[in-house]
Amino acid sequence: MIRMMKAAIFDLDGVIVDTAKYHYWAWKRLARELGFEFAETDNERLKGVSRMRSLEILLEVGGVAMDEATRRESASRKDGWYVEYVEKMNPSELLPGAVEYVRHIRSRGVRTAIASASRNAPLIIHRVQIGSLFDAVVDGTKVSRAKPEPDVFLRAARELGIAAQDCVVFEDAEAGIEAAIRAGMGSVGVGKMDYLQNADLVIPSFQPLLVISRITP
Ligand code: B16
Ligand code: MG
């Protein structure tokens, strides 16, 4: 289906910045305290999913049972460690080509938004100084149903005032591509084909799009 991109909706972690490593370090620390090791390969399963769902996956990996109150306390302890890393972030941690691409499409009149599962998205955006590049920011505090449900992208489209079919989502996680499809939007997977094969287009980074934007009128 050929569509006009009137709005571009960007996931944050894995698309604009790489905070996955900070999530990993903090979850790994929690796992150690609970008496097991959490491998980087298992961390792939946490990308794009909510904080509480991430904890569920972690506990599944470690074979640990935990009551609801302890789950809440553990998730918030992990978040404290994660936020310590995020507070030290700066613009050098922006992923290559992302900001240039956002600037380019904005100069062509495309509206832009961030749609992230993270409740820390506003802090990250502030630390890497990209707030002025987006017309709307929808984070994990604004929607109750996480990706792969389409809510976060539909809310972003509503805030931008653009119909879903005219939006294109940029995502690094399988759950995010699924959410974009369910929202009736176009999708660009940023990363490896293995996880993103359902996207309309998969790119390893923003660099190829920047090259195309330089050679097309
Ligand atoms: P928080 P995204 C997601 O960000 C991360 O990819 C995922 O690993 C994390 O569990 C989720 O945010 C929630 O983050 O604990 O900060 O609320 O990719 O949707 O930008
Ligand atoms: Mg992501």
PDB file of N, CA, C and O and ligand atoms in Angstrom, residues 11-13 23 46-51 54 78-79 82 116-120 147 172, ligand 1:
ATOM      1  N   ASP A  11       9.464   5.530  18.088  1.00  0.00           N
ATOM      2  CA  ASP A  11       9.746   4.895  19.373  1.00  0.00           C
ATOM      3  C   ASP A  11      11.024   5.580  19.898  1.00  0.00           C
ATOM      4  O   ASP A  11      11.763   6.191  19.125  1.00  0.00           O
ATOM      5  N   LEU A  12      11.280   5.474  21.199  1.00  0.00           N
ATOM      6  CA  LEU A  12      12.440   6.194  21.745  1.00  0.00           C
ATOM      7  C   LEU A  12      13.641   5.252  21.942  1.00  0.00           C
ATOM      8  O   LEU A  12      14.649   5.363  21.231  1.00  0.00           O
ATOM      9  N   ASP A  13      13.494   4.299  22.874  1.00  0.00           N
ATOM     10  CA  ASP A  13      14.601   3.388  23.169  1.00  0.00           C
ATOM     11  C   ASP A  13      14.836   2.451  21.985  1.00  0.00           C
ATOM     12  O   ASP A  13      13.939   1.721  21.588  1.00  0.00           O
ATOM     13  N   HIS A  23      18.716  -0.350  30.849  1.00  0.00           N
ATOM     14  CA  HIS A  23      17.684  -1.255  31.371  1.00  0.00           C
ATOM     15  C   HIS A  23      18.347  -2.586  31.744  1.00  0.00           C
ATOM     16  O   HIS A  23      18.106  -3.130  32.822  1.00  0.00           O
ATOM     17  N   LEU A  46      12.956  -8.056  26.556  1.00  0.00           N
ATOM     18  CA  LEU A  46      12.432  -6.923  27.339  1.00  0.00           C
ATOM     19  C   LEU A  46      12.242  -5.663  26.489  1.00  0.00           C
ATOM     20  O   LEU A  46      11.623  -4.708  26.934  1.00  0.00           O
ATOM     21  N   LYS A  47      12.794  -5.686  25.275  1.00  0.00           N
ATOM     22  CA  LYS A  47      12.748  -4.470  24.456  1.00  0.00           C
ATOM     23  C   LYS A  47      11.322  -4.113  24.060  1.00  0.00           C
ATOM     24  O   LYS A  47      10.599  -4.947  23.515  1.00  0.00           O
ATOM     25  N   GLY A  48      10.942  -2.886  24.342  1.00  0.00           N
ATOM     26  CA  GLY A  48       9.633  -2.373  23.916  1.00  0.00           C
ATOM     27  C   GLY A  48       8.477  -2.756  24.828  1.00  0.00           C
ATOM     28  O   GLY A  48       7.380  -2.241  24.668  1.00  0.00           O
ATOM     29  N   VAL A  49       8.698  -3.674  25.777  1.00  0.00           N
ATOM     30  CA  VAL A  49       7.572  -4.072  26.644  1.00  0.00           C
ATOM     31  C   VAL A  49       7.592  -3.261  27.947  1.00  0.00           C
ATOM     32  O   VAL A  49       8.602  -2.692  28.321  1.00  0.00           O
ATOM     33  N   SER A  50       6.466  -3.225  28.639  1.00  0.00           N
ATOM     34  CA  SER A  50       6.339  -2.354  29.816  1.00  0.00           C
ATOM     35  C   SER A  50       7.231  -2.821  30.975  1.00  0.00           C
ATOM     36  O   SER A  50       7.731  -3.952  30.972  1.00  0.00           O
ATOM     37  N   ARG A  51       7.395  -1.960  31.958  1.00  0.00           N
ATOM     38  CA  ARG A  51       8.250  -2.265  33.111  1.00  0.00           C
ATOM     39  C   ARG A  51       7.769  -3.525  33.849  1.00  0.00           C
ATOM     40  O   ARG A  51       8.560  -4.422  34.141  1.00  0.00           O
ATOM     41  N   SER A  54       8.304  -6.584  31.840  1.00  0.00           N
ATOM     42  CA  SER A  54       9.741  -6.908  31.844  1.00  0.00           C
ATOM     43  C   SER A  54      10.087  -7.697  33.103  1.00  0.00           C
ATOM     44  O   SER A  54      10.817  -8.690  33.044  1.00  0.00           O
ATOM     45  N   LYS A  78      14.552  -1.356  40.721  1.00  0.00           N
ATOM     46  CA  LYS A  78      15.239  -1.395  39.417  1.00  0.00           C
ATOM     47  C   LYS A  78      15.162  -0.032  38.737  1.00  0.00           C
ATOM     48  O   LYS A  78      16.130   0.464  38.160  1.00  0.00           O
ATOM     49  N   ASP A  79      13.982   0.602  38.816  1.00  0.00           N
ATOM     50  CA  ASP A  79      13.815   1.898  38.150  1.00  0.00           C
ATOM     51  C   ASP A  79      14.759   2.946  38.762  1.00  0.00           C
ATOM     52  O   ASP A  79      15.308   3.772  38.035  1.00  0.00           O
ATOM     53  N   TYR A  82      18.053   2.455  37.183  1.00  0.00           N
ATOM     54  CA  TYR A  82      17.979   2.850  35.772  1.00  0.00           C
ATOM     55  C   TYR A  82      18.027   4.380  35.636  1.00  0.00           C
ATOM     56  O   TYR A  82      18.783   4.928  34.825  1.00  0.00           O
ATOM     57  N   SER A 116       6.470   6.100  23.273  1.00  0.00           N
ATOM     58  CA  SER A 116       7.346   5.167  23.980  1.00  0.00           C
ATOM     59  C   SER A 116       6.604   4.480  25.121  1.00  0.00           C
ATOM     60  O   SER A 116       5.738   5.086  25.755  1.00  0.00           O
ATOM     61  N   ALA A 117       6.990   3.227  25.387  1.00  0.00           N
ATOM     62  CA  ALA A 117       6.419   2.508  26.534  1.00  0.00           C
ATOM     63  C   ALA A 117       6.994   3.026  27.844  1.00  0.00           C
ATOM     64  O   ALA A 117       6.478   2.735  28.921  1.00  0.00           O
ATOM     65  N   SER A 118       8.076   3.793  27.753  1.00  0.00           N
ATOM     66  CA  SER A 118       8.785   4.188  28.975  1.00  0.00           C
ATOM     67  C   SER A 118       8.092   5.317  29.731  1.00  0.00           C
ATOM     68  O   SER A 118       7.714   6.326  29.152  1.00  0.00           O
ATOM     69  N   ARG A 119       8.005   5.124  31.037  1.00  0.00           N
ATOM     70  CA  ARG A 119       7.480   6.186  31.900  1.00  0.00           C
ATOM     71  C   ARG A 119       8.559   7.242  32.114  1.00  0.00           C
ATOM     72  O   ARG A 119       8.289   8.311  32.645  1.00  0.00           O
ATOM     73  N   ASN A 120       9.802   6.924  31.729  1.00  0.00           N
ATOM     74  CA  ASN A 120      10.913   7.869  31.876  1.00  0.00           C
ATOM     75  C   ASN A 120      11.195   8.658  30.595  1.00  0.00           C
ATOM     76  O   ASN A 120      12.190   9.384  30.529  1.00  0.00           O
ATOM     77  N   LYS A 147       2.296  -1.778  24.121  1.00  0.00           N
ATOM     78  CA  LYS A 147       2.553  -2.481  22.867  1.00  0.00           C
ATOM     79  C   LYS A 147       2.593  -3.981  23.176  1.00  0.00           C
ATOM     80  O   LYS A 147       3.107  -4.333  24.232  1.00  0.00           O
ATOM     81  N   ASP A 172      11.989  -0.367  16.900  1.00  0.00           N
ATOM     82  CA  ASP A 172      13.064  -1.377  16.927  1.00  0.00           C
ATOM     83  C   ASP A 172      12.592  -2.705  17.505  1.00  0.00           C
ATOM     84  O   ASP A 172      13.365  -3.662  17.513  1.00  0.00           O
TER      85      ASP A 172
HETATM   86  P1  B16 B   1      10.358   2.296  31.931  1.00  0.00           P
HETATM   87  P2  B16 B   1      10.506   2.195  24.181  1.00  0.00           P
HETATM   88  C1  B16 B   1      10.686   0.809  26.462  1.00  0.00           C
HETATM   89  O1  B16 B   1      11.007   1.959  25.719  1.00  0.00           O
HETATM   90  C2  B16 B   1      11.918  -0.090  26.567  1.00  0.00           C
HETATM   91  O2  B16 B   1      12.303  -0.567  25.275  1.00  0.00           O
HETATM   92  C3  B16 B   1      11.592  -1.281  27.447  1.00  0.00           C
HETATM   93  O3  B16 B   1      12.728  -2.125  27.575  1.00  0.00           O
HETATM   94  C4  B16 B   1      11.129  -0.776  28.830  1.00  0.00           C
HETATM   95  O4  B16 B   1      10.762  -1.869  29.662  1.00  0.00           O
HETATM   96  C5  B16 B   1       9.928   0.168  28.640  1.00  0.00           C
HETATM   97  O5  B16 B   1      10.294   1.233  27.777  1.00  0.00           O
HETATM   98  C6  B16 B   1       9.449   0.745  29.976  1.00  0.00           C
HETATM   99  O6  B16 B   1      10.430   1.620  30.468  1.00  0.00           O
HETATM  100  O7  B16 B   1      10.710   1.240  32.930  1.00  0.00           O
HETATM  101  O8  B16 B   1      11.375   3.422  31.850  1.00  0.00           O
HETATM  102  O9  B16 B   1       8.954   2.828  32.119  1.00  0.00           O
HETATM  103  O10 B16 B   1      11.306   1.250  23.337  1.00  0.00           O
HETATM  104  O11 B16 B   1       9.005   1.942  24.110  1.00  0.00           O
HETATM  105  O12 B16 B   1      10.876   3.652  23.943  1.00  0.00           O
END
